[in-house]
N, CA and C of each residue as an Amber inpcrd file, in Angstrom:
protein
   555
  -9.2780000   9.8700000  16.5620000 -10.3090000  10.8560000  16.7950000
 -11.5280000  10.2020000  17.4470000 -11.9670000  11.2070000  18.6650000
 -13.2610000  10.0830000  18.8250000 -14.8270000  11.1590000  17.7860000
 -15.5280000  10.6740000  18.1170000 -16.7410000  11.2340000  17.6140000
 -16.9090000  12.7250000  17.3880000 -16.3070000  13.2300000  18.8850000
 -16.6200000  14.2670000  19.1420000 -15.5460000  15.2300000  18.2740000
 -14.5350000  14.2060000  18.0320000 -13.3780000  15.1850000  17.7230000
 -13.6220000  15.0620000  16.2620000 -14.2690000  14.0300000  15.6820000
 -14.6180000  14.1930000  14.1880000 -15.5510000  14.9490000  13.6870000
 -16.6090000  15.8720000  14.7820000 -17.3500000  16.8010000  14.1290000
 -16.1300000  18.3510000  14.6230000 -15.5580000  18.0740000  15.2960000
 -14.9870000  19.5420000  15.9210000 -13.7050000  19.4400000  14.5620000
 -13.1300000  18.5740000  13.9840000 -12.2030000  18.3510000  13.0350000
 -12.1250000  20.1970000  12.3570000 -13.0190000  19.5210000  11.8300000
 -13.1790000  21.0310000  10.4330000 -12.8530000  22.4760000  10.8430000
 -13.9960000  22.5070000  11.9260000 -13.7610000  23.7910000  12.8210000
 -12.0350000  23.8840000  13.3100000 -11.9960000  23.2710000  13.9590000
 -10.6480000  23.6040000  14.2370000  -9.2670000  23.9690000  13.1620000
  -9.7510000  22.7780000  11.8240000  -8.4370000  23.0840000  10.5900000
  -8.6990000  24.7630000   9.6600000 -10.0880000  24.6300000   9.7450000
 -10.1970000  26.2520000   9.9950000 -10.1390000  27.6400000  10.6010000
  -9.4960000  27.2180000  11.5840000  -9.1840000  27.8750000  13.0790000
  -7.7330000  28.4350000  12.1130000  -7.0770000  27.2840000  11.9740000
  -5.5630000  27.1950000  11.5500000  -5.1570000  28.0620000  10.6420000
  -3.8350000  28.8430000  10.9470000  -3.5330000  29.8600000  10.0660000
  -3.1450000  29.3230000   9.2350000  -3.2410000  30.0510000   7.6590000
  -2.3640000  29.5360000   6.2820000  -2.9920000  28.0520000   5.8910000
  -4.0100000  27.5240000   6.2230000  -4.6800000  26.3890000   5.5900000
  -5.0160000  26.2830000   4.4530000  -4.7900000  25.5020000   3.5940000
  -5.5510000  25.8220000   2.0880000  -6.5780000  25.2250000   1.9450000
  -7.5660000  25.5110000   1.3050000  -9.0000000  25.0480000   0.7850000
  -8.6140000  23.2790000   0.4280000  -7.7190000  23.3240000  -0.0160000
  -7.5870000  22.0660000  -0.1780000  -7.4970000  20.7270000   0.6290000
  -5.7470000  21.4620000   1.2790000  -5.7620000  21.0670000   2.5800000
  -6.8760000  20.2330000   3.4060000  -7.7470000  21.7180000   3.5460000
  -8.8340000  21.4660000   4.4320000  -9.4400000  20.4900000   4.1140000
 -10.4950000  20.3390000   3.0280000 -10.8230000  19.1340000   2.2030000
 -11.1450000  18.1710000   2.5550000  -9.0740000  17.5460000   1.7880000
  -8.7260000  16.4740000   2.1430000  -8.6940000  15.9180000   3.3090000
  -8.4890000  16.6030000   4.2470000  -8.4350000  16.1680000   5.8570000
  -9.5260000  15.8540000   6.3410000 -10.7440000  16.6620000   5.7120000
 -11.8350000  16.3810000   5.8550000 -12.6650000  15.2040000   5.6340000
 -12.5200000  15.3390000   4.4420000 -13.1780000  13.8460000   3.6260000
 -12.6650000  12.6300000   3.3620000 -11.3620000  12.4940000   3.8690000
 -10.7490000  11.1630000   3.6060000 -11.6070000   9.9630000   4.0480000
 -12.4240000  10.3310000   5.3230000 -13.2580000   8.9230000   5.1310000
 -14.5330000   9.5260000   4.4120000 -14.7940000   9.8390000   3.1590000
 -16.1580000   9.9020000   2.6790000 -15.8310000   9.0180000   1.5250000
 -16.7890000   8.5760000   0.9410000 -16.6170000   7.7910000  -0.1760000
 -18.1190000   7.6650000  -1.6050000 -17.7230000   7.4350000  -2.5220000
 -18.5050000   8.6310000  -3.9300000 -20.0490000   7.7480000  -3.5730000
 -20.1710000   6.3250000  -2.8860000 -21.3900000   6.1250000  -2.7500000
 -21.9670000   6.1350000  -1.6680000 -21.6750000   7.5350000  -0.4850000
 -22.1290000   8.0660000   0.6240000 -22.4180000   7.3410000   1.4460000
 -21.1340000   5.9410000   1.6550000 -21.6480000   5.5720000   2.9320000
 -20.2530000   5.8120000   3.6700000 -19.5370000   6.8280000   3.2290000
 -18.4720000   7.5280000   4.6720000 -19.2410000   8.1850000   5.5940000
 -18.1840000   9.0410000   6.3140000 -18.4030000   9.6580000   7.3030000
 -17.1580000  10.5120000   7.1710000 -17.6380000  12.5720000   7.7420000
 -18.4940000  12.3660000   8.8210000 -19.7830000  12.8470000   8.2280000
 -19.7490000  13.3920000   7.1370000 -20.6380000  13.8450000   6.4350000
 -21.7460000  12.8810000   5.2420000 -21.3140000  11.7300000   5.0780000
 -22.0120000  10.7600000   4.2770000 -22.0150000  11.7630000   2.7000000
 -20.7400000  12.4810000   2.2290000 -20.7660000  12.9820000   1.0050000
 -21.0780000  11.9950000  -0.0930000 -21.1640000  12.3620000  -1.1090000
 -21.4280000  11.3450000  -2.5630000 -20.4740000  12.2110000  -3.5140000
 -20.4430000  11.3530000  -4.4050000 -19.0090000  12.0800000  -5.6030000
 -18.5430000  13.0130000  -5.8170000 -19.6690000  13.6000000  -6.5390000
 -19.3640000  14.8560000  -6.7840000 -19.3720000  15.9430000  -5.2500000
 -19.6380000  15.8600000  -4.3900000 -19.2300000  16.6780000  -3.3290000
 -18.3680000  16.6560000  -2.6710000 -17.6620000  15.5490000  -3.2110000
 -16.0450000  15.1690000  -2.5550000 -14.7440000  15.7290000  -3.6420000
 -14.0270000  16.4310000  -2.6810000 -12.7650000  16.9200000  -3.3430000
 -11.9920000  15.8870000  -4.1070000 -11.0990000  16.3420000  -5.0240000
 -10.4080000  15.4050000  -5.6650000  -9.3750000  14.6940000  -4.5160000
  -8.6010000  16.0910000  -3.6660000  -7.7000000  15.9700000  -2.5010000
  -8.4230000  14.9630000  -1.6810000  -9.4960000  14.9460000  -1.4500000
 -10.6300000  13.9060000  -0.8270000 -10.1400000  12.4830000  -1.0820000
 -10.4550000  12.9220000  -2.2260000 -10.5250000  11.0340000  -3.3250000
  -9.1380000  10.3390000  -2.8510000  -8.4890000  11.5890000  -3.3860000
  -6.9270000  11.1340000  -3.3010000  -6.8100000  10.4920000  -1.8790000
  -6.5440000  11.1520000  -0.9870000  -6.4570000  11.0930000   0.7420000
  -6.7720000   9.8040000   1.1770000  -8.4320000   9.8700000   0.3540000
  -9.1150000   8.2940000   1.1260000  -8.6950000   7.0890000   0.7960000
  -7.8480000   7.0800000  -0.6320000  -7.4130000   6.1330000  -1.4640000
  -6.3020000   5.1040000  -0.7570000  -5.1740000   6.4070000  -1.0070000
  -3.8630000   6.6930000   0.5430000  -4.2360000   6.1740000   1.8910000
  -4.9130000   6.3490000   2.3600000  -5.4940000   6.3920000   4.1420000
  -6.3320000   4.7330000   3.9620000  -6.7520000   4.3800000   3.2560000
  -7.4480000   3.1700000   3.2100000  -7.0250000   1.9670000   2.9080000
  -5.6370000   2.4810000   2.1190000  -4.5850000   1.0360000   1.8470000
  -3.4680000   0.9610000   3.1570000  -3.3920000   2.1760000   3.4330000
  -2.6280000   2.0720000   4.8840000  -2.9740000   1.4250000   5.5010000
  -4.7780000   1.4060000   5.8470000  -5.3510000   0.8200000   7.0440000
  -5.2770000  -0.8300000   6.6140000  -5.3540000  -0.8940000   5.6120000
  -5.5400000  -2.2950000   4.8950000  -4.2390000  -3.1370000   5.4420000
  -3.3800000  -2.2030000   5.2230000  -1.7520000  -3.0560000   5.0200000
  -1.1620000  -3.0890000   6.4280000  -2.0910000  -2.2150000   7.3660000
  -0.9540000  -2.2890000   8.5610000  -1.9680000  -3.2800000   9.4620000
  -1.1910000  -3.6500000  10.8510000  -1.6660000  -4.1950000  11.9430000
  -2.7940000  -3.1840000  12.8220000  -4.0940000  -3.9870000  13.2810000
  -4.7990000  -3.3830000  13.9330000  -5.3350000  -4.1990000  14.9390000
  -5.9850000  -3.2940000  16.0630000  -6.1490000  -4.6840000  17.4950000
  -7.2090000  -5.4170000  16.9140000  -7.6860000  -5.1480000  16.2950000
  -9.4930000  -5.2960000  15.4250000  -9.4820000  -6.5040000  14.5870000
  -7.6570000  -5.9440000  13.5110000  -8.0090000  -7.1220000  12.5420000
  -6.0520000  -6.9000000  11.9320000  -6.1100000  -8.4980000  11.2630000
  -5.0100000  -8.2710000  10.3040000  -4.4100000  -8.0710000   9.2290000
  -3.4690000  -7.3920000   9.3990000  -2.9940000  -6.8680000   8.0090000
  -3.3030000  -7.8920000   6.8160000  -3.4340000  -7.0140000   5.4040000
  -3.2310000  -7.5700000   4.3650000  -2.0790000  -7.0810000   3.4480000
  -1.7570000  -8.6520000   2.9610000  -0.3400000  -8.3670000   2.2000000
  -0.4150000  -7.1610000   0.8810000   0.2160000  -6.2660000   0.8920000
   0.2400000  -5.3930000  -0.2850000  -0.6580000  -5.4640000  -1.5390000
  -0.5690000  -6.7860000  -2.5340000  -1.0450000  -7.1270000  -3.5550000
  -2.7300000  -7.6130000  -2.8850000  -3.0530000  -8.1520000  -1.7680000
  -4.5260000  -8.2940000  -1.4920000  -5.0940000  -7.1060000  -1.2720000
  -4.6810000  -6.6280000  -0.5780000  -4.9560000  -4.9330000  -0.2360000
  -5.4030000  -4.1150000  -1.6300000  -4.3940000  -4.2660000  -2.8680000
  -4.6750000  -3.6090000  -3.9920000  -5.6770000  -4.6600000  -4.7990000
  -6.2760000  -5.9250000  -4.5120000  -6.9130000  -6.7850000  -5.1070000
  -8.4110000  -6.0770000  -4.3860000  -8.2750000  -6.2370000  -3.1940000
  -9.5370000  -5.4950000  -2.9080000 -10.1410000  -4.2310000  -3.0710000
  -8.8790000  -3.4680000  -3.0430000  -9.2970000  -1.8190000  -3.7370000
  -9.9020000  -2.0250000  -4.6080000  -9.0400000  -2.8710000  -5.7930000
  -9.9140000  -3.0880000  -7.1970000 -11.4070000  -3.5850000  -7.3060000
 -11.9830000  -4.5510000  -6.3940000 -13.1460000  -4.4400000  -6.2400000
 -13.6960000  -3.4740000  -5.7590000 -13.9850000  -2.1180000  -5.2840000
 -14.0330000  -1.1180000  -4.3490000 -14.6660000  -0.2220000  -5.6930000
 -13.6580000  -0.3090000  -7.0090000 -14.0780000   1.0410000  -7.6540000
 -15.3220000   1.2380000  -8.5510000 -15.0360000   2.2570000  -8.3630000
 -16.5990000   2.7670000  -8.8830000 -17.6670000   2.6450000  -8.0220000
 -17.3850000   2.4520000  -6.7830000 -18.6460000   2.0130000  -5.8490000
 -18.2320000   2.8680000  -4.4340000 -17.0280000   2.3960000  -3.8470000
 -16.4840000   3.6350000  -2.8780000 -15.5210000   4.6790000  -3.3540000
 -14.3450000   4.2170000  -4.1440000 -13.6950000   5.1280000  -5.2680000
 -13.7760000   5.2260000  -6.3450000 -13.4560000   6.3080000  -6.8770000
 -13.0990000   6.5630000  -8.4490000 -12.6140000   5.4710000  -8.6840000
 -13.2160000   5.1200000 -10.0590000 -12.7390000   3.6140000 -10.8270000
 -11.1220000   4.4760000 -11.3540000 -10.7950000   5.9600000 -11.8220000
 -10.0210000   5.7680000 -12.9860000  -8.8640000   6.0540000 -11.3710000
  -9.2150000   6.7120000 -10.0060000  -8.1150000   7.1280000  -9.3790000
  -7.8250000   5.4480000  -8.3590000  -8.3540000   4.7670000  -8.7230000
  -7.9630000   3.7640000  -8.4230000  -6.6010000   3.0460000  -9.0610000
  -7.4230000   3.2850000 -10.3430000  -6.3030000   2.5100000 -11.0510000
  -5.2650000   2.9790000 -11.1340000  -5.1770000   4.7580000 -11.2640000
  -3.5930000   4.9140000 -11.1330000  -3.1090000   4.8140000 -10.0310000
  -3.6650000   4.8680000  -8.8590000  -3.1530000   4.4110000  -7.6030000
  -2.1930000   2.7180000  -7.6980000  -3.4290000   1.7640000  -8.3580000
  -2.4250000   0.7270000  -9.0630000  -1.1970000   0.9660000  -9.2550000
  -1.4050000   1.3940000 -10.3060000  -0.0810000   1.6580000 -11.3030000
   0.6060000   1.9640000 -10.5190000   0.4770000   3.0760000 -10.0960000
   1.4650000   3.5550000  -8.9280000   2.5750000   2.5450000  -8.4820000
   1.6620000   1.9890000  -7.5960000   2.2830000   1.0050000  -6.4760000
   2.9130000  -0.0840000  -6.9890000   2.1240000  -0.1080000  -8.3130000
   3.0780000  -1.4620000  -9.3100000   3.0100000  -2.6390000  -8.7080000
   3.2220000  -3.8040000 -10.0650000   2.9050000  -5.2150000  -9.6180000
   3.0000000  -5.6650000  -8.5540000   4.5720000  -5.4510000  -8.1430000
   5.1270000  -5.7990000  -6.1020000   5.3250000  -4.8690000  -5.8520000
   4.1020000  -4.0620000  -5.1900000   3.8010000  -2.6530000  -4.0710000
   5.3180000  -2.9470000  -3.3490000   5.7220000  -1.9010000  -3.0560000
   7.0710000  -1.8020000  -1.5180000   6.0800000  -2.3200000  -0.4780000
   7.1100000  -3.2460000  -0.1290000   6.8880000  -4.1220000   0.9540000
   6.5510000  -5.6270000   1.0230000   6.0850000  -6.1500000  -0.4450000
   5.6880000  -7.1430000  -0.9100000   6.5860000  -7.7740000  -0.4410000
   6.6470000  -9.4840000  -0.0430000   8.0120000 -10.3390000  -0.3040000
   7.3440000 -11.1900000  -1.2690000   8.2360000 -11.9790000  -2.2050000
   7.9250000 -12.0280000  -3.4220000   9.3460000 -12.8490000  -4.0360000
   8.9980000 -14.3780000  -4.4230000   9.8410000 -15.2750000  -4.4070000
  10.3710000 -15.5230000  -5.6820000  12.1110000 -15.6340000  -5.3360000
  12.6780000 -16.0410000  -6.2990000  12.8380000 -17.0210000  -7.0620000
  12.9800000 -17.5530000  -8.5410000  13.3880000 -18.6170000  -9.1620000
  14.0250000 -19.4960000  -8.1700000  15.3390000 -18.6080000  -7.6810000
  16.3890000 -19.3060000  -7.1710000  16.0020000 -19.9280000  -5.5030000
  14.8010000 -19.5580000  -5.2020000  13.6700000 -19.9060000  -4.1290000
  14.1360000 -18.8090000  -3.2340000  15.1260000 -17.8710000  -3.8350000
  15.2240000 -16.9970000  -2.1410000  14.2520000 -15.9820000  -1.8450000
  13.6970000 -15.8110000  -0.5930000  12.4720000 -14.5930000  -0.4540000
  13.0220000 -13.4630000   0.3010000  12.0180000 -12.1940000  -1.2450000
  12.8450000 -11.1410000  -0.8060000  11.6940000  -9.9560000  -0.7870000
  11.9540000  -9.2350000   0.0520000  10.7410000  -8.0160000   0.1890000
  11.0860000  -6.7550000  -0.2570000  10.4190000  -5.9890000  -1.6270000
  10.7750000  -5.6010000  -2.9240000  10.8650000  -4.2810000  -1.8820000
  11.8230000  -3.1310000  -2.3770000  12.1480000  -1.5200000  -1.5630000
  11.9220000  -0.8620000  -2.3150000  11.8010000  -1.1270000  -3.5840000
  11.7030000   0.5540000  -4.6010000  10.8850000  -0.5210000  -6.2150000
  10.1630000  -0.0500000  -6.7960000   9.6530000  -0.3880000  -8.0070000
  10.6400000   0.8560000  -9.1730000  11.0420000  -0.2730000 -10.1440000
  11.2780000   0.7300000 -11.3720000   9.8940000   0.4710000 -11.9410000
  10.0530000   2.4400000 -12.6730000   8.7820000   2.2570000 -13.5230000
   8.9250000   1.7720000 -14.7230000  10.5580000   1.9810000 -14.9950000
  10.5450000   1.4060000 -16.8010000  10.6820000   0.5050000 -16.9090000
  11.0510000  -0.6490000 -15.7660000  10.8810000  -2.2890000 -16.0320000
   9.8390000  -2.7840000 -14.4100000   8.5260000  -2.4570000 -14.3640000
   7.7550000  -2.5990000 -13.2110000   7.7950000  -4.2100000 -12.7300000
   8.3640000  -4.9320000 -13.4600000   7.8550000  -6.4660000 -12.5170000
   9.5240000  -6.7420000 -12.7120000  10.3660000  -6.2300000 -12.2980000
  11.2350000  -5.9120000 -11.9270000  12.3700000  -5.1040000 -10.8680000
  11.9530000  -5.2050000  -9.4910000  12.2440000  -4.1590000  -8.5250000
  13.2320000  -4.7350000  -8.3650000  13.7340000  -3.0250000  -7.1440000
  15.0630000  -3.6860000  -6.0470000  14.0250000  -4.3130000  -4.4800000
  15.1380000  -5.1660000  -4.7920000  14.7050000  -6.0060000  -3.2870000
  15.4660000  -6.4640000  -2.0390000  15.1910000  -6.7760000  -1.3800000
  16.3300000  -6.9740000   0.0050000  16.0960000  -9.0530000   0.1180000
  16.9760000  -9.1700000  -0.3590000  16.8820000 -10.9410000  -0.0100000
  17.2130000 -10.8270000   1.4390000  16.2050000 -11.8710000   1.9810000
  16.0210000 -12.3690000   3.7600000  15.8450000 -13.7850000   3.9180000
  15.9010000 -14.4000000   2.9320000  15.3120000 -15.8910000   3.4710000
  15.4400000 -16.9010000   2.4300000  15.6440000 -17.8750000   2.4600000
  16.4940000 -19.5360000   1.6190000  15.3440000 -20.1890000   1.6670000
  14.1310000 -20.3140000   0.7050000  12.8510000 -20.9990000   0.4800000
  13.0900000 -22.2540000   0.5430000  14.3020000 -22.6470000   0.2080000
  14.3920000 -24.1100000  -0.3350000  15.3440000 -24.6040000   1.0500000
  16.1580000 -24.1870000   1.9340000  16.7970000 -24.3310000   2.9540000
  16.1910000 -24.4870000   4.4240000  15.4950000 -23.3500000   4.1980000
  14.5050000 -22.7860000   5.6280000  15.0410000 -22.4320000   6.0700000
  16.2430000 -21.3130000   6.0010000  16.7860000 -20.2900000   7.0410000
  17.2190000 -19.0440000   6.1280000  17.0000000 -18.5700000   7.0640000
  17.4580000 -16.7140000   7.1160000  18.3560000 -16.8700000   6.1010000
  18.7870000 -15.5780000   5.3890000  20.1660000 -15.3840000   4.8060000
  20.7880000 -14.1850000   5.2420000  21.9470000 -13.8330000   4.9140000
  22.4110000 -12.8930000   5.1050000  21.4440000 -11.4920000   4.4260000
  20.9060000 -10.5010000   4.6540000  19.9620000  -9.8090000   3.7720000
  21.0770000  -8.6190000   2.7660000  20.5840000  -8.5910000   1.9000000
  21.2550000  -8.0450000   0.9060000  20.5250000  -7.5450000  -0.5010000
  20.8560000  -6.8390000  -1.1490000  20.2150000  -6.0990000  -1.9450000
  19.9740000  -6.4930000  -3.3850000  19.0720000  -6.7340000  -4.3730000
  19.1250000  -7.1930000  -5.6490000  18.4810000  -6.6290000  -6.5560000
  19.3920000  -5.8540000  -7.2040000  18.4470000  -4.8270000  -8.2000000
  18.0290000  -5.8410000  -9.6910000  16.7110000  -5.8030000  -9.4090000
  16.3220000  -7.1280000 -10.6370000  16.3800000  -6.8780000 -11.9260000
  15.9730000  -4.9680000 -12.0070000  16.1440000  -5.0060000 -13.3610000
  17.7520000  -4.3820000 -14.1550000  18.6710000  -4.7440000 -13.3190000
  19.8500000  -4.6070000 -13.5670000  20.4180000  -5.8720000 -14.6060000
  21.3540000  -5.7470000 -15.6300000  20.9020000  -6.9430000 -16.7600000
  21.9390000  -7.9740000 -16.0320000  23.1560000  -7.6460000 -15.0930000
  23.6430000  -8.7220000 -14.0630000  22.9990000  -9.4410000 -13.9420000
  22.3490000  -9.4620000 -13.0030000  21.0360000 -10.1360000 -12.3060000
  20.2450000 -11.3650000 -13.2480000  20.2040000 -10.9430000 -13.9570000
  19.1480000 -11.8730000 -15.1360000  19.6920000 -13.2120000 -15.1820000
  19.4870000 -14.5600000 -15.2510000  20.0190000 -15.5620000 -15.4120000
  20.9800000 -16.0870000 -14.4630000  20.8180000 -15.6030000 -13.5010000
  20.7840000 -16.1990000 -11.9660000  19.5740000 -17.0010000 -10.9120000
  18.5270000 -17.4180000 -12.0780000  17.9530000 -17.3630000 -11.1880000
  16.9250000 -16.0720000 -10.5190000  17.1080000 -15.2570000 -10.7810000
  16.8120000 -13.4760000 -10.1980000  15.1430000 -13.2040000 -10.7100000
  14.5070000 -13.9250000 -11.0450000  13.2880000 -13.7480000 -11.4490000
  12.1560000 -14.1240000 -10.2950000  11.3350000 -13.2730000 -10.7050000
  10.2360000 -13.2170000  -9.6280000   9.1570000 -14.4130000 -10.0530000
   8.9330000 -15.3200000  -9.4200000   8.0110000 -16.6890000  -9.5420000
   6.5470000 -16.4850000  -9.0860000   6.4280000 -15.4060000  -7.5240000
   5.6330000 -15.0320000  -7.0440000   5.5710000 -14.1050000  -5.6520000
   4.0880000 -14.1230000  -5.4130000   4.0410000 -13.0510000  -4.0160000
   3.6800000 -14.1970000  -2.6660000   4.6460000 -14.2570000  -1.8610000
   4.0480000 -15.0460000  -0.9610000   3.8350000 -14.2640000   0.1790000
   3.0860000 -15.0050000   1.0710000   2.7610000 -14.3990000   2.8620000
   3.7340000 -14.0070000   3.5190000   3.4520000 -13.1190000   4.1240000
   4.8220000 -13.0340000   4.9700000   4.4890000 -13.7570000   6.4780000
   2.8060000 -14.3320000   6.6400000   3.0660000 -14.4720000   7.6380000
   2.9070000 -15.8560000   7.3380000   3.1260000 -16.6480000   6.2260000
   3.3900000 -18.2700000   6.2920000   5.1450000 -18.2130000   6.4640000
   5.7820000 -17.5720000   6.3820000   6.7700000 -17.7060000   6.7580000
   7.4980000 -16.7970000   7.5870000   6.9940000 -16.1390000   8.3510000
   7.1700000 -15.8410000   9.7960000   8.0410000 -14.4610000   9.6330000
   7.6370000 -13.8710000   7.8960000   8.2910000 -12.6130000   7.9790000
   7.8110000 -11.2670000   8.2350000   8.6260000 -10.6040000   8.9630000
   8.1690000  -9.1410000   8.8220000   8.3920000  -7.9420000   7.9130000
   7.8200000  -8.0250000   6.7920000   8.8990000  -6.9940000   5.6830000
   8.9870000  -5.6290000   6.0140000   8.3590000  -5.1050000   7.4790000
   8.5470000  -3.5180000   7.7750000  10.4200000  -3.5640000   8.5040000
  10.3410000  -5.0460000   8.6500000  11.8600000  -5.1500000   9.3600000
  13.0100000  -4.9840000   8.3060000  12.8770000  -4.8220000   7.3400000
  13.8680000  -4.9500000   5.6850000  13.6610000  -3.9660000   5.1160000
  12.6740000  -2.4830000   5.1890000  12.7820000  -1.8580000   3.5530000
  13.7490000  -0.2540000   4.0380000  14.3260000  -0.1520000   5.3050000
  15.0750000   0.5980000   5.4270000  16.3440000   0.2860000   4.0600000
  16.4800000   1.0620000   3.1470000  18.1130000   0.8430000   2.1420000
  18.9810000   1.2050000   3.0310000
């Protein structure tokens, strides 16, 4: 959007047939934030929709996590390290945190290293065992090459005592990975 199109925004989603109040809102306010230094309106808390809150929460870890000509991505877990400094100041402290939760220890997309040193970039979080996902193994930590990629559901009780445990979250770009290239199942 340029400038012009961020004051014409509103007008126009109101133009739109069958829009909901909500809808509208959210589309609206996703960049406002509860201590009024968004845009386009510079709202403060309470004048921001919940759909708002929500939206900007969503829309701001996106921007965080993806590539931009401006700047570079951050890995999943920094992205949610910095949100966490954020709340209560640009977001809701409590819709933060379930946003956390949400996304769980290794957010999708994380790569995130095995006991057995292999690195794998997590596709789905269980919620009833969260530091436990399925993951796509891509890479031999201890070898330095590729592997065949393949699937490892961690909190499956197989798995356990292989080795199959998560040690940590590493870079993807110290090791030259792309995890948007792996979370197709």
């Amino acid at each position: 959007f340029t400038e012009l199109n961020r004051n014409d925004t509103e007008e126009l989603l109101k133009g739109m047939k069958d829009i909901s109040n909500l809808t509208l809102a959210s589309a609206v306010q996703h960049h406002e934030r509860l201590d009024g230094t968004g845009y386009p309106k510079g709202l403060t808390a309470s004048d921001i929709s919940l759909g708002g809150q929500i939206i900007a929460i969503t829309d701001f870890y996106d921007a965080l996590t993806s590539d931009r000509i401006y700047k570079k991505r951050l890995e999943p877990s920094q992205a949610l390290r910095y949100m966490y400094g954020l709340a209560g100041k640009e977001f809701s402290e409590d819709l933060i945190q379930y946003f956390i939760r949400f996304m769980g220890v290794y957010p999708i997309g994380s790569l995130v290293k095995l006991r057995s040193g292999l690195l794998c970039v997590v596709l789905e979080t269980d919620y009833k065992s969260f530091n436990r996902p399925l993951v796509r193994k891509v890479y031999d930590s201890n070898k330095k090459v590729p592997v065949v990629p393949g699937i490892i559901n961690l909190g499956a009780a197989y798995s356990s005592g292989y080795g199959n445990d998560i040690i940590g979250i590493e870079s993807s770009d110290k090791w030259d990975i792309n995890p948007t290239e792996f979370l197709q199942l």
